[in-house]
Amino acid sequence: MQPHHFARRWDGSPAAASPLRRLRVDASSPSRLLRRGQNGRCRECDNRVDWHSRTDHRPIGLHPHELPTRPVPTVYQWHLSGGVAYHGADSAWCRISHAAVCPRRAPDSDRTPVLTELRRRLAVLTRRRIDAGLFTPPPPATCPTTARPDQHPVLPIVEILHIRYLAERPLEVLRCVSQTRRGHRCPHPVLDPAAPHGVWTLTTVAPGLGQLALPSEHLVLYDLNRAPYAAQLRWRAQRCPVHMAASTVPDLALAGWLVFDPLLHHAHIHTRLPDTAPFSLGPEDAPPGRPVCCPPSHTATPPTHVRGRNR
């Protein structure tokens, strides 16, 4: 036997520490969202929720644990593949949406004993967090027809790939969702004056089949349909031009787009074009006598023609 030499491993190779390798998302991965960017809590019951993107790029909150497929109805079954949520199950285990077992929502009539028991356990956890002072239940939602418009923030309506979305923030402060080298969220905005941008337009809005009458027949939106296809994909992914070009950079959050519903989001419908461009202007760039950012104002009678301004 020979004494062990700490400068070498058991096979005689040098024991020098190899440089750390940074993990990257595969370029062919359908989702770039990191694991820590998926975790969250329900706003109504404060229980854990895992957020994922569906095939239609809409977010869905899933229960963080798997359940046996057999006692779960088919309508509630979900499975994950490449970080994307697909409806249905592909094995003996499945995931379910948190909305199906949320204790703050009315239960469905076709709920099985397994889902009923899970809903009861989540209700107990919610009660414990309320008693400990860690969570305050939100007040009951008011009817959208009686809510005042000044109670809602001014959010723009953006049309990307002929689909209308409601942005989570104004365009000037809409941040990139990618991760920087230091592990933080990118501070750069999605709106870049040097990149292709859209046009503020005044267009018509019509209710869907069987819907109620809308409060207005016109709305102002930020139209990106004339922009290149790559630019529209960047906006829908909510990334800055630098991180959109790097296909291996992960994301720390889901894109905050909501599919626009004229009845639910009627408070954000404006019928007058904005007076300023959707770019971040400093005080030195703003014309004298005009504020830096002017939100669209309301008018009772919309114009009779459709017009747009190139911003």
mmCIF file of C-alpha atoms in Angstrom:
data_model
loop_
_atom_site.group_PDB
_atom_site.id
_atom_site.type_symbol
_atom_site.label_atom_id
_atom_site.label_comp_id
_atom_site.label_asym_id
_atom_site.label_seq_id
_atom_site.Cartn_x
_atom_site.Cartn_y
_atom_site.Cartn_z
ATOM 1 C CA MET A 1 0.000 0.000 0.000
ATOM 2 C CA GLN A 2 1.105 3.548 -0.697
ATOM 3 C CA PRO A 3 0.097 6.640 1.269
ATOM 4 C CA HIS A 4 -2.604 8.780 -0.351
ATOM 5 C CA HIS A 5 -1.346 11.940 -2.019
ATOM 6 C CA PHE A 6 -3.847 14.731 -1.532
ATOM 7 C CA ALA A 7 -2.636 16.555 -4.646
ATOM 8 C CA ARG A 8 -4.100 13.756 -6.804
ATOM 9 C CA ARG A 9 -7.309 11.762 -6.934
ATOM 10 C CA TRP A 10 -7.605 8.004 -6.503
ATOM 11 C CA ASP A 11 -6.986 7.429 -10.206
ATOM 12 C CA GLY A 12 -3.835 9.593 -10.249
ATOM 13 C CA SER A 13 -5.416 12.614 -11.981
ATOM 14 C CA PRO A 14 -4.658 16.089 -10.607
ATOM 15 C CA ALA A 15 -6.969 17.206 -7.824
ATOM 16 C CA ALA A 16 -6.989 20.839 -8.925
ATOM 17 C CA ALA A 17 -10.441 22.382 -8.712
ATOM 18 C CA SER A 18 -12.070 22.643 -12.110
ATOM 19 C CA PRO A 19 -13.713 25.972 -13.002
ATOM 20 C CA LEU A 20 -17.400 26.224 -12.222
ATOM 21 C CA ARG A 21 -19.705 25.871 -15.188
ATOM 22 C CA ARG A 22 -22.713 28.136 -15.492
ATOM 23 C CA LEU A 23 -25.980 26.325 -16.167
ATOM 24 C CA ARG A 24 -27.812 27.450 -19.287
ATOM 25 C CA VAL A 25 -31.163 26.733 -20.827
ATOM 26 C CA ASP A 26 -31.049 24.574 -23.934
ATOM 27 C CA ALA A 27 -31.783 26.502 -27.104
ATOM 28 C CA SER A 28 -34.466 23.961 -28.100
ATOM 29 C CA SER A 29 -36.310 24.184 -24.773
ATOM 30 C CA PRO A 30 -39.903 25.421 -25.181
ATOM 31 C CA SER A 31 -39.722 27.270 -21.844
ATOM 32 C CA ARG A 32 -36.926 29.387 -20.381
ATOM 33 C CA LEU A 33 -38.541 29.951 -16.993
ATOM 34 C CA LEU A 34 -36.383 28.964 -14.027
ATOM 35 C CA ARG A 35 -37.692 26.863 -11.180
ATOM 36 C CA ARG A 36 -37.543 29.713 -8.688
ATOM 37 C CA GLY A 37 -39.468 31.912 -11.123
ATOM 38 C CA GLN A 38 -42.447 29.536 -11.059
ATOM 39 C CA ASN A 39 -43.220 29.592 -7.353
ATOM 40 C CA GLY A 40 -45.853 31.928 -5.990
ATOM 41 C CA ARG A 41 -48.900 32.155 -3.757
ATOM 42 C CA CYS A 42 -52.563 32.464 -4.540
ATOM 43 C CA ARG A 43 -53.923 35.966 -3.965
ATOM 44 C CA GLU A 44 -57.195 34.604 -2.613
ATOM 45 C CA CYS A 45 -56.075 31.798 -0.246
ATOM 46 C CA ASP A 46 -52.281 32.375 0.027
ATOM 47 C CA ASN A 47 -51.424 28.728 -0.737
ATOM 48 C CA ARG A 48 -48.461 27.743 -2.878
ATOM 49 C CA VAL A 49 -48.915 27.827 -6.659
ATOM 50 C CA ASP A 50 -46.540 26.845 -9.476
ATOM 51 C CA TRP A 51 -46.975 29.076 -12.516
ATOM 52 C CA HIS A 52 -46.378 27.655 -15.983
ATOM 53 C CA SER A 53 -47.110 28.675 -19.535
ATOM 54 C CA ARG A 54 -49.673 26.793 -21.580
ATOM 55 C CA THR A 55 -49.453 26.018 -25.266
ATOM 56 C CA ASP A 56 -51.341 29.244 -26.036
ATOM 57 C CA HIS A 57 -48.762 31.273 -24.019
ATOM 58 C CA ARG A 58 -51.273 31.971 -21.268
ATOM 59 C CA PRO A 59 -50.210 31.379 -17.635
ATOM 60 C CA ILE A 60 -51.815 28.741 -15.456
ATOM 61 C CA GLY A 61 -51.342 28.113 -11.732
ATOM 62 C CA LEU A 62 -50.882 24.447 -10.838
ATOM 63 C CA HIS A 63 -50.967 22.724 -7.473
ATOM 64 C CA PRO A 64 -47.326 22.090 -6.471
ATOM 65 C CA HIS A 65 -47.809 18.338 -5.847
ATOM 66 C CA GLU A 66 -48.771 15.486 -8.143
ATOM 67 C CA LEU A 67 -51.891 13.380 -7.701
ATOM 68 C CA PRO A 68 -52.827 9.884 -8.959
ATOM 69 C CA THR A 69 -54.519 10.161 -12.332
ATOM 70 C CA ARG A 70 -57.336 7.661 -11.701
ATOM 71 C CA PRO A 71 -59.389 9.553 -9.045
ATOM 72 C CA VAL A 72 -58.946 12.925 -10.788
ATOM 73 C CA PRO A 73 -61.518 13.846 -13.479
ATOM 74 C CA THR A 74 -60.110 14.265 -16.968
ATOM 75 C CA VAL A 75 -61.098 17.918 -17.143
ATOM 76 C CA TYR A 76 -58.760 18.717 -14.214
ATOM 77 C CA GLN A 77 -55.719 16.730 -15.413
ATOM 78 C CA TRP A 78 -52.551 18.523 -16.532
ATOM 79 C CA HIS A 79 -48.998 17.394 -17.224
ATOM 80 C CA LEU A 80 -45.707 19.198 -17.780
ATOM 81 C CA SER A 81 -43.316 18.711 -20.675
ATOM 82 C CA GLY A 82 -40.319 20.967 -21.114
ATOM 83 C CA GLY A 83 -41.741 23.425 -18.585
ATOM 84 C CA VAL A 84 -44.994 23.875 -20.562
ATOM 85 C CA ALA A 85 -48.361 22.749 -19.150
ATOM 86 C CA TYR A 86 -50.473 20.500 -21.396
ATOM 87 C CA HIS A 87 -54.051 19.497 -20.753
ATOM 88 C CA GLY A 88 -54.493 15.825 -19.923
ATOM 89 C CA ALA A 89 -52.260 13.203 -18.271
ATOM 90 C CA ASP A 90 -49.410 11.240 -19.837
ATOM 91 C CA SER A 91 -48.703 8.851 -16.944
ATOM 92 C CA ALA A 92 -50.206 7.450 -13.733
ATOM 93 C CA TRP A 93 -49.612 10.830 -12.067
ATOM 94 C CA CYS A 94 -50.917 14.248 -13.050
ATOM 95 C CA ARG A 95 -51.048 17.856 -11.938
ATOM 96 C CA ILE A 96 -54.205 19.845 -11.291
ATOM 97 C CA SER A 97 -54.896 23.541 -11.498
ATOM 98 C CA HIS A 98 -55.031 25.435 -8.226
ATOM 99 C CA ALA A 99 -58.363 26.980 -9.218
ATOM 100 C CA ALA A 100 -59.957 23.513 -9.012
ATOM 101 C CA VAL A 101 -59.123 23.173 -5.295
ATOM 102 C CA CYS A 102 -58.864 26.790 -4.132
ATOM 103 C CA PRO A 103 -60.832 27.058 -0.847
ATOM 104 C CA ARG A 104 -61.876 30.647 -1.601
ATOM 105 C CA ARG A 105 -63.768 29.623 -4.742
ATOM 106 C CA ALA A 106 -67.082 27.863 -5.067
ATOM 107 C CA PRO A 107 -66.622 24.094 -5.498
ATOM 108 C CA ASP A 108 -67.722 22.394 -8.706
ATOM 109 C CA SER A 109 -70.504 19.836 -8.775
ATOM 110 C CA ASP A 110 -68.334 17.050 -10.264
ATOM 111 C CA ARG A 111 -65.664 17.211 -7.535
ATOM 112 C CA THR A 112 -64.352 13.808 -6.406
ATOM 113 C CA PRO A 113 -63.570 12.862 -2.765
ATOM 114 C CA VAL A 114 -59.837 13.269 -3.450
ATOM 115 C CA LEU A 115 -60.246 16.865 -4.603
ATOM 116 C CA THR A 116 -62.674 17.593 -1.782
ATOM 117 C CA GLU A 117 -60.157 16.396 0.813
ATOM 118 C CA LEU A 118 -57.364 18.421 -0.823
ATOM 119 C CA ARG A 119 -59.558 21.505 -0.813
ATOM 120 C CA ARG A 120 -60.265 20.982 2.903
ATOM 121 C CA ARG A 121 -56.530 20.753 3.677
ATOM 122 C CA LEU A 122 -55.815 23.954 1.777
ATOM 123 C CA ALA A 123 -58.608 25.678 3.701
ATOM 124 C CA VAL A 124 -56.956 24.635 6.982
ATOM 125 C CA LEU A 125 -53.616 26.065 5.818
ATOM 126 C CA THR A 126 -55.307 29.305 4.855
ATOM 127 C CA ARG A 127 -56.970 29.564 8.276
ATOM 128 C CA ARG A 128 -53.631 28.969 10.023
ATOM 129 C CA ARG A 129 -51.924 31.755 8.062
ATOM 130 C CA ILE A 130 -54.823 34.113 8.809
ATOM 131 C CA ASP A 131 -54.694 33.322 12.541
ATOM 132 C CA ALA A 132 -50.910 33.840 12.567
ATOM 133 C CA GLY A 133 -51.272 37.252 10.940
ATOM 134 C CA LEU A 134 -49.352 36.191 7.812
ATOM 135 C CA PHE A 135 -52.224 36.680 5.393
ATOM 136 C CA THR A 136 -55.202 38.998 5.093
ATOM 137 C CA PRO A 137 -57.988 37.822 2.781
ATOM 138 C CA PRO A 138 -58.783 40.297 0.004
ATOM 139 C CA PRO A 139 -62.176 42.011 0.062
ATOM 140 C CA PRO A 140 -64.886 40.581 -2.184
ATOM 141 C CA ALA A 141 -64.629 41.740 -5.765
ATOM 142 C CA THR A 142 -67.063 44.407 -6.840
ATOM 143 C CA CYS A 143 -69.161 44.225 -9.946
ATOM 144 C CA PRO A 144 -67.217 45.580 -12.949
ATOM 145 C CA THR A 145 -70.185 47.670 -14.021
ATOM 146 C CA THR A 146 -70.221 49.580 -10.710
ATOM 147 C CA ALA A 147 -66.463 50.031 -10.272
ATOM 148 C CA ARG A 148 -65.152 53.501 -10.970
ATOM 149 C CA PRO A 149 -62.483 53.885 -13.669
ATOM 150 C CA ASP A 150 -60.213 55.921 -11.405
ATOM 151 C CA GLN A 151 -59.767 52.901 -9.125
ATOM 152 C CA HIS A 152 -57.829 51.025 -11.829
ATOM 153 C CA PRO A 153 -54.321 51.839 -13.044
ATOM 154 C CA VAL A 154 -53.882 53.070 -16.585
ATOM 155 C CA LEU A 155 -52.696 50.006 -18.512
ATOM 156 C CA PRO A 156 -52.172 49.923 -22.268
ATOM 157 C CA ILE A 157 -53.780 47.492 -24.683
ATOM 158 C CA VAL A 158 -51.269 45.942 -27.083
ATOM 159 C CA GLU A 159 -52.038 43.911 -30.190
ATOM 160 C CA ILE A 160 -49.371 41.294 -30.957
ATOM 161 C CA LEU A 161 -49.737 38.779 -33.777
ATOM 162 C CA HIS A 162 -53.363 39.914 -34.186
ATOM 163 C CA ILE A 163 -54.148 39.060 -30.544
ATOM 164 C CA ARG A 164 -55.005 41.835 -28.097
ATOM 165 C CA TYR A 165 -53.348 41.768 -24.683
ATOM 166 C CA LEU A 166 -53.546 43.912 -21.591
ATOM 167 C CA ALA A 167 -50.068 44.800 -20.340
ATOM 168 C CA GLU A 168 -49.238 44.451 -16.660
ATOM 169 C CA ARG A 169 -47.573 47.885 -16.607
ATOM 170 C CA PRO A 170 -47.285 50.957 -18.833
ATOM 171 C CA LEU A 171 -45.066 50.437 -21.862
ATOM 172 C CA GLU A 172 -42.387 52.816 -20.553
ATOM 173 C CA VAL A 173 -41.761 50.688 -17.436
ATOM 174 C CA LEU A 174 -42.483 47.212 -18.822
ATOM 175 C CA ARG A 175 -39.353 45.282 -17.751
ATOM 176 C CA CYS A 176 -37.582 42.355 -19.326
ATOM 177 C CA VAL A 177 -38.180 39.005 -17.578
ATOM 178 C CA SER A 178 -34.732 37.496 -18.287
ATOM 179 C CA GLN A 179 -32.010 36.822 -15.737
ATOM 180 C CA THR A 180 -28.745 38.739 -15.641
ATOM 181 C CA ARG A 181 -25.318 37.236 -14.934
ATOM 182 C CA ARG A 182 -25.629 38.218 -11.272
ATOM 183 C CA GLY A 183 -28.879 36.317 -10.898
ATOM 184 C CA HIS A 184 -31.196 39.331 -10.852
ATOM 185 C CA ARG A 185 -34.008 40.306 -13.165
ATOM 186 C CA CYS A 186 -32.997 42.434 -16.112
ATOM 187 C CA PRO A 187 -33.685 46.129 -15.409
ATOM 188 C CA HIS A 188 -33.930 47.096 -19.093
ATOM 189 C CA PRO A 189 -37.353 47.898 -20.572
ATOM 190 C CA VAL A 190 -38.929 45.929 -23.382
ATOM 191 C CA LEU A 191 -39.568 49.144 -25.288
ATOM 192 C CA ASP A 192 -36.386 50.120 -27.161
ATOM 193 C CA PRO A 193 -36.322 53.269 -29.339
ATOM 194 C CA ALA A 194 -33.675 51.654 -31.574
ATOM 195 C CA ALA A 195 -35.783 48.527 -32.219
ATOM 196 C CA PRO A 196 -38.902 48.240 -34.404
ATOM 197 C CA HIS A 197 -41.919 49.537 -32.541
ATOM 198 C CA GLY A 198 -45.647 49.781 -33.018
ATOM 199 C CA VAL A 199 -48.199 52.487 -33.736
ATOM 200 C CA TRP A 200 -50.913 53.962 -31.541
ATOM 201 C CA THR A 201 -54.193 53.443 -33.390
ATOM 202 C CA LEU A 202 -57.862 54.002 -32.725
ATOM 203 C CA THR A 203 -59.852 50.964 -33.763
ATOM 204 C CA THR A 204 -63.255 49.453 -33.240
ATOM 205 C CA VAL A 205 -64.195 46.840 -30.689
ATOM 206 C CA ALA A 206 -67.201 44.578 -30.980
ATOM 207 C CA PRO A 207 -68.677 42.174 -28.397
ATOM 208 C CA GLY A 208 -68.387 38.461 -28.977
ATOM 209 C CA LEU A 209 -71.235 36.145 -29.750
ATOM 210 C CA GLY A 210 -73.686 36.173 -26.855
ATOM 211 C CA GLN A 211 -71.860 38.929 -24.909
ATOM 212 C CA LEU A 212 -73.423 42.049 -23.455
ATOM 213 C CA ALA A 213 -73.174 45.450 -25.085
ATOM 214 C CA LEU A 214 -69.855 47.205 -24.552
ATOM 215 C CA PRO A 215 -69.565 50.648 -22.942
ATOM 216 C CA SER A 216 -67.637 51.935 -25.989
ATOM 217 C CA GLU A 217 -67.349 51.000 -29.648
ATOM 218 C CA HIS A 218 -63.768 52.296 -30.048
ATOM 219 C CA LEU A 219 -60.523 51.794 -28.197
ATOM 220 C CA VAL A 220 -56.923 52.939 -28.413
ATOM 221 C CA LEU A 221 -54.283 50.226 -28.652
ATOM 222 C CA TYR A 222 -50.601 49.874 -29.423
ATOM 223 C CA ASP A 223 -50.531 48.000 -32.738
ATOM 224 C CA LEU A 224 -47.466 45.815 -33.360
ATOM 225 C CA ASN A 225 -48.840 43.887 -36.329
ATOM 226 C CA ARG A 226 -46.774 45.931 -38.788
ATOM 227 C CA ALA A 227 -43.540 45.204 -36.919
ATOM 228 C CA PRO A 228 -41.335 42.283 -38.056
ATOM 229 C CA TYR A 229 -42.291 38.822 -36.865
ATOM 230 C CA ALA A 230 -39.170 38.554 -34.680
ATOM 231 C CA ALA A 231 -40.005 41.840 -32.976
ATOM 232 C CA GLN A 232 -43.527 40.653 -32.181
ATOM 233 C CA LEU A 233 -42.165 37.438 -30.681
ATOM 234 C CA ARG A 234 -39.823 39.523 -28.515
ATOM 235 C CA TRP A 235 -42.714 41.602 -27.224
ATOM 236 C CA ARG A 236 -44.837 38.562 -26.466
ATOM 237 C CA ALA A 237 -41.904 36.949 -24.632
ATOM 238 C CA GLN A 238 -41.366 40.297 -22.800
ATOM 239 C CA ARG A 239 -37.611 40.436 -23.335
ATOM 240 C CA CYS A 240 -35.225 43.212 -24.233
ATOM 241 C CA PRO A 241 -33.346 42.971 -27.563
ATOM 242 C CA VAL A 242 -30.134 41.763 -25.882
ATOM 243 C CA HIS A 243 -31.731 38.854 -24.017
ATOM 244 C CA MET A 244 -33.954 37.932 -26.949
ATOM 245 C CA ALA A 245 -30.846 37.371 -29.058
ATOM 246 C CA ALA A 246 -29.320 35.104 -26.360
ATOM 247 C CA SER A 247 -31.395 31.936 -26.653
ATOM 248 C CA THR A 248 -29.803 30.267 -23.588
ATOM 249 C CA VAL A 249 -30.546 32.980 -21.013
ATOM 250 C CA PRO A 250 -33.242 31.844 -18.523
ATOM 251 C CA ASP A 251 -36.262 33.836 -17.355
ATOM 252 C CA LEU A 252 -37.071 34.795 -13.788
ATOM 253 C CA ALA A 253 -40.770 35.538 -14.313
ATOM 254 C CA LEU A 254 -43.611 34.838 -16.678
ATOM 255 C CA ALA A 255 -44.628 37.407 -19.234
ATOM 256 C CA GLY A 256 -47.352 39.582 -17.714
ATOM 257 C CA TRP A 257 -49.738 39.633 -20.674
ATOM 258 C CA LEU A 258 -53.459 39.103 -20.154
ATOM 259 C CA VAL A 259 -55.706 38.283 -23.074
ATOM 260 C CA PHE A 260 -57.838 41.389 -23.448
ATOM 261 C CA ASP A 261 -61.501 41.020 -22.591
ATOM 262 C CA PRO A 262 -63.542 44.183 -23.330
ATOM 263 C CA LEU A 263 -66.023 43.363 -20.550
ATOM 264 C CA LEU A 264 -63.543 42.516 -17.799
ATOM 265 C CA HIS A 265 -61.008 45.198 -18.773
ATOM 266 C CA HIS A 266 -63.436 47.912 -19.807
ATOM 267 C CA ALA A 267 -61.825 50.373 -17.352
ATOM 268 C CA HIS A 268 -58.680 50.391 -19.523
ATOM 269 C CA ILE A 269 -60.514 51.254 -22.740
ATOM 270 C CA HIS A 270 -59.663 54.762 -23.941
ATOM 271 C CA THR A 271 -61.030 56.535 -26.981
ATOM 272 C CA ARG A 272 -58.422 59.252 -27.441
ATOM 273 C CA LEU A 273 -54.890 58.831 -28.760
ATOM 274 C CA PRO A 274 -52.080 59.675 -26.302
ATOM 275 C CA ASP A 275 -50.272 62.983 -26.670
ATOM 276 C CA THR A 276 -46.779 61.516 -26.161
ATOM 277 C CA ALA A 277 -44.832 58.681 -27.695
ATOM 278 C CA PRO A 278 -44.496 55.422 -25.685
ATOM 279 C CA PHE A 279 -40.816 56.022 -25.006
ATOM 280 C CA SER A 280 -39.146 57.013 -21.763
ATOM 281 C CA LEU A 281 -38.453 60.736 -22.020
ATOM 282 C CA GLY A 282 -36.386 62.571 -19.503
ATOM 283 C CA PRO A 283 -37.189 66.045 -18.213
ATOM 284 C CA GLU A 284 -34.639 67.530 -20.598
ATOM 285 C CA ASP A 285 -36.271 65.813 -23.599
ATOM 286 C CA ALA A 286 -39.833 66.861 -22.854
ATOM 287 C CA PRO A 287 -41.124 69.967 -24.656
ATOM 288 C CA PRO A 288 -41.718 73.019 -22.449
ATOM 289 C CA GLY A 289 -45.144 73.143 -20.915
ATOM 290 C CA ARG A 290 -45.875 69.434 -21.516
ATOM 291 C CA PRO A 291 -45.586 66.684 -18.897
ATOM 292 C CA VAL A 292 -43.161 63.822 -19.425
ATOM 293 C CA CYS A 293 -45.886 61.174 -19.674
ATOM 294 C CA CYS A 294 -49.520 61.841 -20.447
ATOM 295 C CA PRO A 295 -51.993 58.971 -20.060
ATOM 296 C CA PRO A 296 -54.813 58.723 -22.556
ATOM 297 C CA SER A 297 -57.806 60.749 -21.537
ATOM 298 C CA HIS A 298 -61.464 59.807 -21.799
ATOM 299 C CA THR A 299 -63.965 61.384 -24.094
ATOM 300 C CA ALA A 300 -67.689 60.801 -24.259
ATOM 301 C CA THR A 301 -68.041 60.903 -28.055
ATOM 302 C CA PRO A 302 -65.425 58.940 -30.031
ATOM 303 C CA PRO A 303 -64.346 60.231 -33.440
ATOM 304 C CA THR A 304 -66.148 58.855 -36.435
ATOM 305 C CA HIS A 305 -63.020 57.766 -38.291
ATOM 306 C CA VAL A 306 -60.054 55.568 -37.454
ATOM 307 C CA ARG A 307 -56.717 57.263 -37.378
ATOM 308 C CA GLY A 308 -53.240 56.478 -36.132
ATOM 309 C CA ARG A 309 -49.965 58.137 -35.319
ATOM 310 C CA ASN A 310 -46.572 56.683 -35.911
ATOM 311 C CA ARG A 311 -44.720 56.588 -32.624
#
